[in-house]
CSV table of C-alpha atoms and ligand atoms in Angstrom, one decimal:
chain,number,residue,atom,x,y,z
A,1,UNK,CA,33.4,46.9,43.4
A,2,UNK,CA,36.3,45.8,45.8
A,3,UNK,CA,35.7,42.9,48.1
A,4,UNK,CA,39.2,42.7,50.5
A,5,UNK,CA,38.9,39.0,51.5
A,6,UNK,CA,41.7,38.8,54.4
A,7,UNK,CA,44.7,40.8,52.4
A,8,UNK,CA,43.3,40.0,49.0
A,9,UNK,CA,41.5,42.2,47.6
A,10,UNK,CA,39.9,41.6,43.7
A,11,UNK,CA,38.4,44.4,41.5
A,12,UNK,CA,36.5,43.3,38.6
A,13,UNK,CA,36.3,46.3,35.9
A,14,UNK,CA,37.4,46.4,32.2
A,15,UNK,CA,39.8,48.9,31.1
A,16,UNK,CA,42.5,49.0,28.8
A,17,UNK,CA,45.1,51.9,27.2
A,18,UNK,CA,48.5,51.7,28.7
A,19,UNK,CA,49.9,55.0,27.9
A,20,UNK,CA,54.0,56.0,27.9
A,21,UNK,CA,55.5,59.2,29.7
A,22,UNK,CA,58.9,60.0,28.4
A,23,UNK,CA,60.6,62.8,29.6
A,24,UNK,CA,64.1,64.0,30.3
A,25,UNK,CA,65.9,62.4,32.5
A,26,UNK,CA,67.4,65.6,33.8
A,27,UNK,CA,64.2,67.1,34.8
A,28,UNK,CA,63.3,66.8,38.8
A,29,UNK,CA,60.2,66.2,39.7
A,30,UNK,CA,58.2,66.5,43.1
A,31,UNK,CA,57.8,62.2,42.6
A,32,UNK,CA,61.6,61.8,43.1
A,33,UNK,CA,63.7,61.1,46.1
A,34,UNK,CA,67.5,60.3,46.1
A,35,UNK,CA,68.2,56.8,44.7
A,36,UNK,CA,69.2,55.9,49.2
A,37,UNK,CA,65.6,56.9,50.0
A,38,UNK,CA,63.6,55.2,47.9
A,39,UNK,CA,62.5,51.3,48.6
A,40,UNK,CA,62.9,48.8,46.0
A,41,UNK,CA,60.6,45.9,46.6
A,42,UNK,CA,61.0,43.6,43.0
A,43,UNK,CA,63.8,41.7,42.2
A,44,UNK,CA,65.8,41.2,39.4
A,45,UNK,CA,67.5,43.8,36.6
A,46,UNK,CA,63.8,45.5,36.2
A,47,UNK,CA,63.5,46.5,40.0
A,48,UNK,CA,63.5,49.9,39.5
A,49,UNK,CA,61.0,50.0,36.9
A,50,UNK,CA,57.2,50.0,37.1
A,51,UNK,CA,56.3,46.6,36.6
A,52,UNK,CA,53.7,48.0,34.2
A,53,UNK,CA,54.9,51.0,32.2
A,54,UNK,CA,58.0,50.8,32.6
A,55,UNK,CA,59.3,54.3,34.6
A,56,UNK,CA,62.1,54.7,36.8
A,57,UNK,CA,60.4,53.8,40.4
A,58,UNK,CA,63.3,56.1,41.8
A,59,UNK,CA,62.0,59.3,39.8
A,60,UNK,CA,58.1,58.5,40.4
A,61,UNK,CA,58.6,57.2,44.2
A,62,UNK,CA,56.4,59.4,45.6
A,63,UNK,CA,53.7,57.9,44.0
A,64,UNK,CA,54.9,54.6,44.3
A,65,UNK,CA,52.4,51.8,45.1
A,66,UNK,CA,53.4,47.7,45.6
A,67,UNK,CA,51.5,44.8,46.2
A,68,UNK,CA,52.0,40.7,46.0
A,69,UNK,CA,50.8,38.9,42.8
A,70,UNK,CA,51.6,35.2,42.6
A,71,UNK,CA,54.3,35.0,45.3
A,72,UNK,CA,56.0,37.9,44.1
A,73,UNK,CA,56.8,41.6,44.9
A,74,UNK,CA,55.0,44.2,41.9
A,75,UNK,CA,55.7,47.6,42.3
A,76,UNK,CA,54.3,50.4,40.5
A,77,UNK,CA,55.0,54.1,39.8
A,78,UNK,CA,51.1,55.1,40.7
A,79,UNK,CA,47.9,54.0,41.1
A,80,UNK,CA,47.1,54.3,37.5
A,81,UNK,CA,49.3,51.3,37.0
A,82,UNK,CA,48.1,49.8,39.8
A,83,UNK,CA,44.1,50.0,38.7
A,84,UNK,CA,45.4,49.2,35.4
A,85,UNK,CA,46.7,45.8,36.7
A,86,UNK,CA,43.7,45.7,38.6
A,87,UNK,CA,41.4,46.1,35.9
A,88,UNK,CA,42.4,42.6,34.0
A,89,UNK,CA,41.0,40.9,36.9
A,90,UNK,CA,44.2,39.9,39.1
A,91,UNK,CA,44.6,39.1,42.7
A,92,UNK,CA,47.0,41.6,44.3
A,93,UNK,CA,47.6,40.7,48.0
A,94,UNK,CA,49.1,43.1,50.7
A,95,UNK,CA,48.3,46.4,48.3
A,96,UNK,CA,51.0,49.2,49.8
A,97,UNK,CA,51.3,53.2,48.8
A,98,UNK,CA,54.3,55.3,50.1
A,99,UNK,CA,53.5,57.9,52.1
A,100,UNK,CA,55.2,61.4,50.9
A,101,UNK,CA,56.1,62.0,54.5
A,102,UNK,CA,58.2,59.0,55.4
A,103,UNK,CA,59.1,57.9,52.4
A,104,UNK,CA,58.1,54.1,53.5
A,105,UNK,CA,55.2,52.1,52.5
A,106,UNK,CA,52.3,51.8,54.4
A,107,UNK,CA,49.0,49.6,53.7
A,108,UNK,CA,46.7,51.2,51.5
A,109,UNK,CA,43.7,50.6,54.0
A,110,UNK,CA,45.8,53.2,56.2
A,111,UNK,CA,46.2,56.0,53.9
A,112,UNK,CA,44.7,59.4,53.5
A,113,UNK,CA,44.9,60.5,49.8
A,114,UNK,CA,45.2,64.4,48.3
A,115,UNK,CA,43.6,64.2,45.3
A,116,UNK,CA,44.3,66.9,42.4
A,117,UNK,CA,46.9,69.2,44.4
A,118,UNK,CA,48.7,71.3,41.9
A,119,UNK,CA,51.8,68.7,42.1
A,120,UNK,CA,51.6,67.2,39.1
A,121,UNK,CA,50.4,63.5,39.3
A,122,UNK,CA,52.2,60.3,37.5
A,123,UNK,CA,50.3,58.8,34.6
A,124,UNK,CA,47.4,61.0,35.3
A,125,UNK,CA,46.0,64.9,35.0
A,126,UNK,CA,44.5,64.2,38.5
A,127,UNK,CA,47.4,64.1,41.2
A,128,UNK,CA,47.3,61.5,43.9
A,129,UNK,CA,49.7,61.6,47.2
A,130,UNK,CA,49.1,59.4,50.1
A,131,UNK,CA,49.8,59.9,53.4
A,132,UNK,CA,50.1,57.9,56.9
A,133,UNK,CA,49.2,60.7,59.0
A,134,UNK,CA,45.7,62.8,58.7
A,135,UNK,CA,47.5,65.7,59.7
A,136,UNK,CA,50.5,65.8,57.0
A,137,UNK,CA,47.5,64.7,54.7
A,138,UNK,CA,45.8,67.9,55.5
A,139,UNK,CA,48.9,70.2,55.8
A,140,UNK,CA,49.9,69.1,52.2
A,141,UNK,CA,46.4,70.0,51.1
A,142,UNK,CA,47.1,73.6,52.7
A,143,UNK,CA,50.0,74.5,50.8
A,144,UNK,CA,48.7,72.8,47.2
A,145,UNK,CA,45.0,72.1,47.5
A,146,UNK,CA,42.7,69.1,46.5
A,147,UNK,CA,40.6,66.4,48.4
A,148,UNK,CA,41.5,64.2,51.1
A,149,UNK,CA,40.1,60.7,50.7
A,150,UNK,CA,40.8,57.3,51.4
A,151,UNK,CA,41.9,54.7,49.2
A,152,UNK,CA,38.2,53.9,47.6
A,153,UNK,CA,38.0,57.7,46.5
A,154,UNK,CA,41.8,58.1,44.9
A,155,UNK,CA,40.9,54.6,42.9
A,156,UNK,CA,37.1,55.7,42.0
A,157,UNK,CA,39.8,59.0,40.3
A,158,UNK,CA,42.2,56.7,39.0
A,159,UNK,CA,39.8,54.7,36.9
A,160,UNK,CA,38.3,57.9,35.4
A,161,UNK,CA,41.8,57.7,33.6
A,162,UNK,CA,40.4,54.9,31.3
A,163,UNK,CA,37.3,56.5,30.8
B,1,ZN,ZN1,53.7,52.7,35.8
């Protein structure tokens, strides 16, 4: 379903549903990292807010994903959002994930996802955490289990969401 034409990349599927998390703010979850480690790519008041749902980008960084629509920086809290985006037929150049280990983004063509560890995912039942390096990929999966696949797999999960 994904054609990458240069950077671009286009997926054409329908879905819809846009749920809401809320939580308590207190609560720390395996997504978040200390406000200093976490990369902010959008501009404006909203920057720290999934440009979809809405959640704090600082609380669900580990699951962070980002791409280009338009000219400008998106980010979002997870791939759910981001397939969610994707599924109204947009153009999102440059697509990025953060990878747990570093904290920093990386292309999404580079990364090796654990799907459905026992760390709790954003947005979804089904967890997903990417990773630059094979190895940290496959260490994680040691300690919490799942499946290691690349970006194609983690989205084929992502859209069983709005099933
Ligand atoms: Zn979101």
């Amino acid at each position: 379903m994904i054609k990458f034409i240069g950077l671009a990349f286009l997926v054409i599927l329908m879905s819809s549903c846009g749920s809401h998390n809320s939580m308590s703010p207190k609560q720390v979850l395996f997504q978040s990292v200390s406000e200093k480690d976490a990369i902010l790519l959008q501009e404006g008041k909203e920057k720290r807010y999934c440009v979809r749902c809405g959640m704090d980008l600082v609380r669900f960084y580990k699951t962070s994903h980002a791409a280009e629509h338009e000219g400008k920086e998106l980010q979002y809290c997870s791939i759910h959002c981001l397939e969610e985006h994707l599924g109204e037929g947009v153009t999102l150049k440059n697509p990025r994930v953060v990878d747990v280990a570093s904290l920093k983004f990386i292309s999404i063509a580079n990364a090796y996802y654990v799907v459905g560890s026992s760390k709790r995912g954003t947005m979804s039942r089904v967890s997903k955490y990417a990773f630059a390096d094979a190895e940290e990929a496959k260490k994680f999966q040691k300690l919490y289990g799942g499946e290691i696949m690349k970006f194609d797999g983690a989205q084929a999960k992502a859209k069983e969401d709005f099933k």
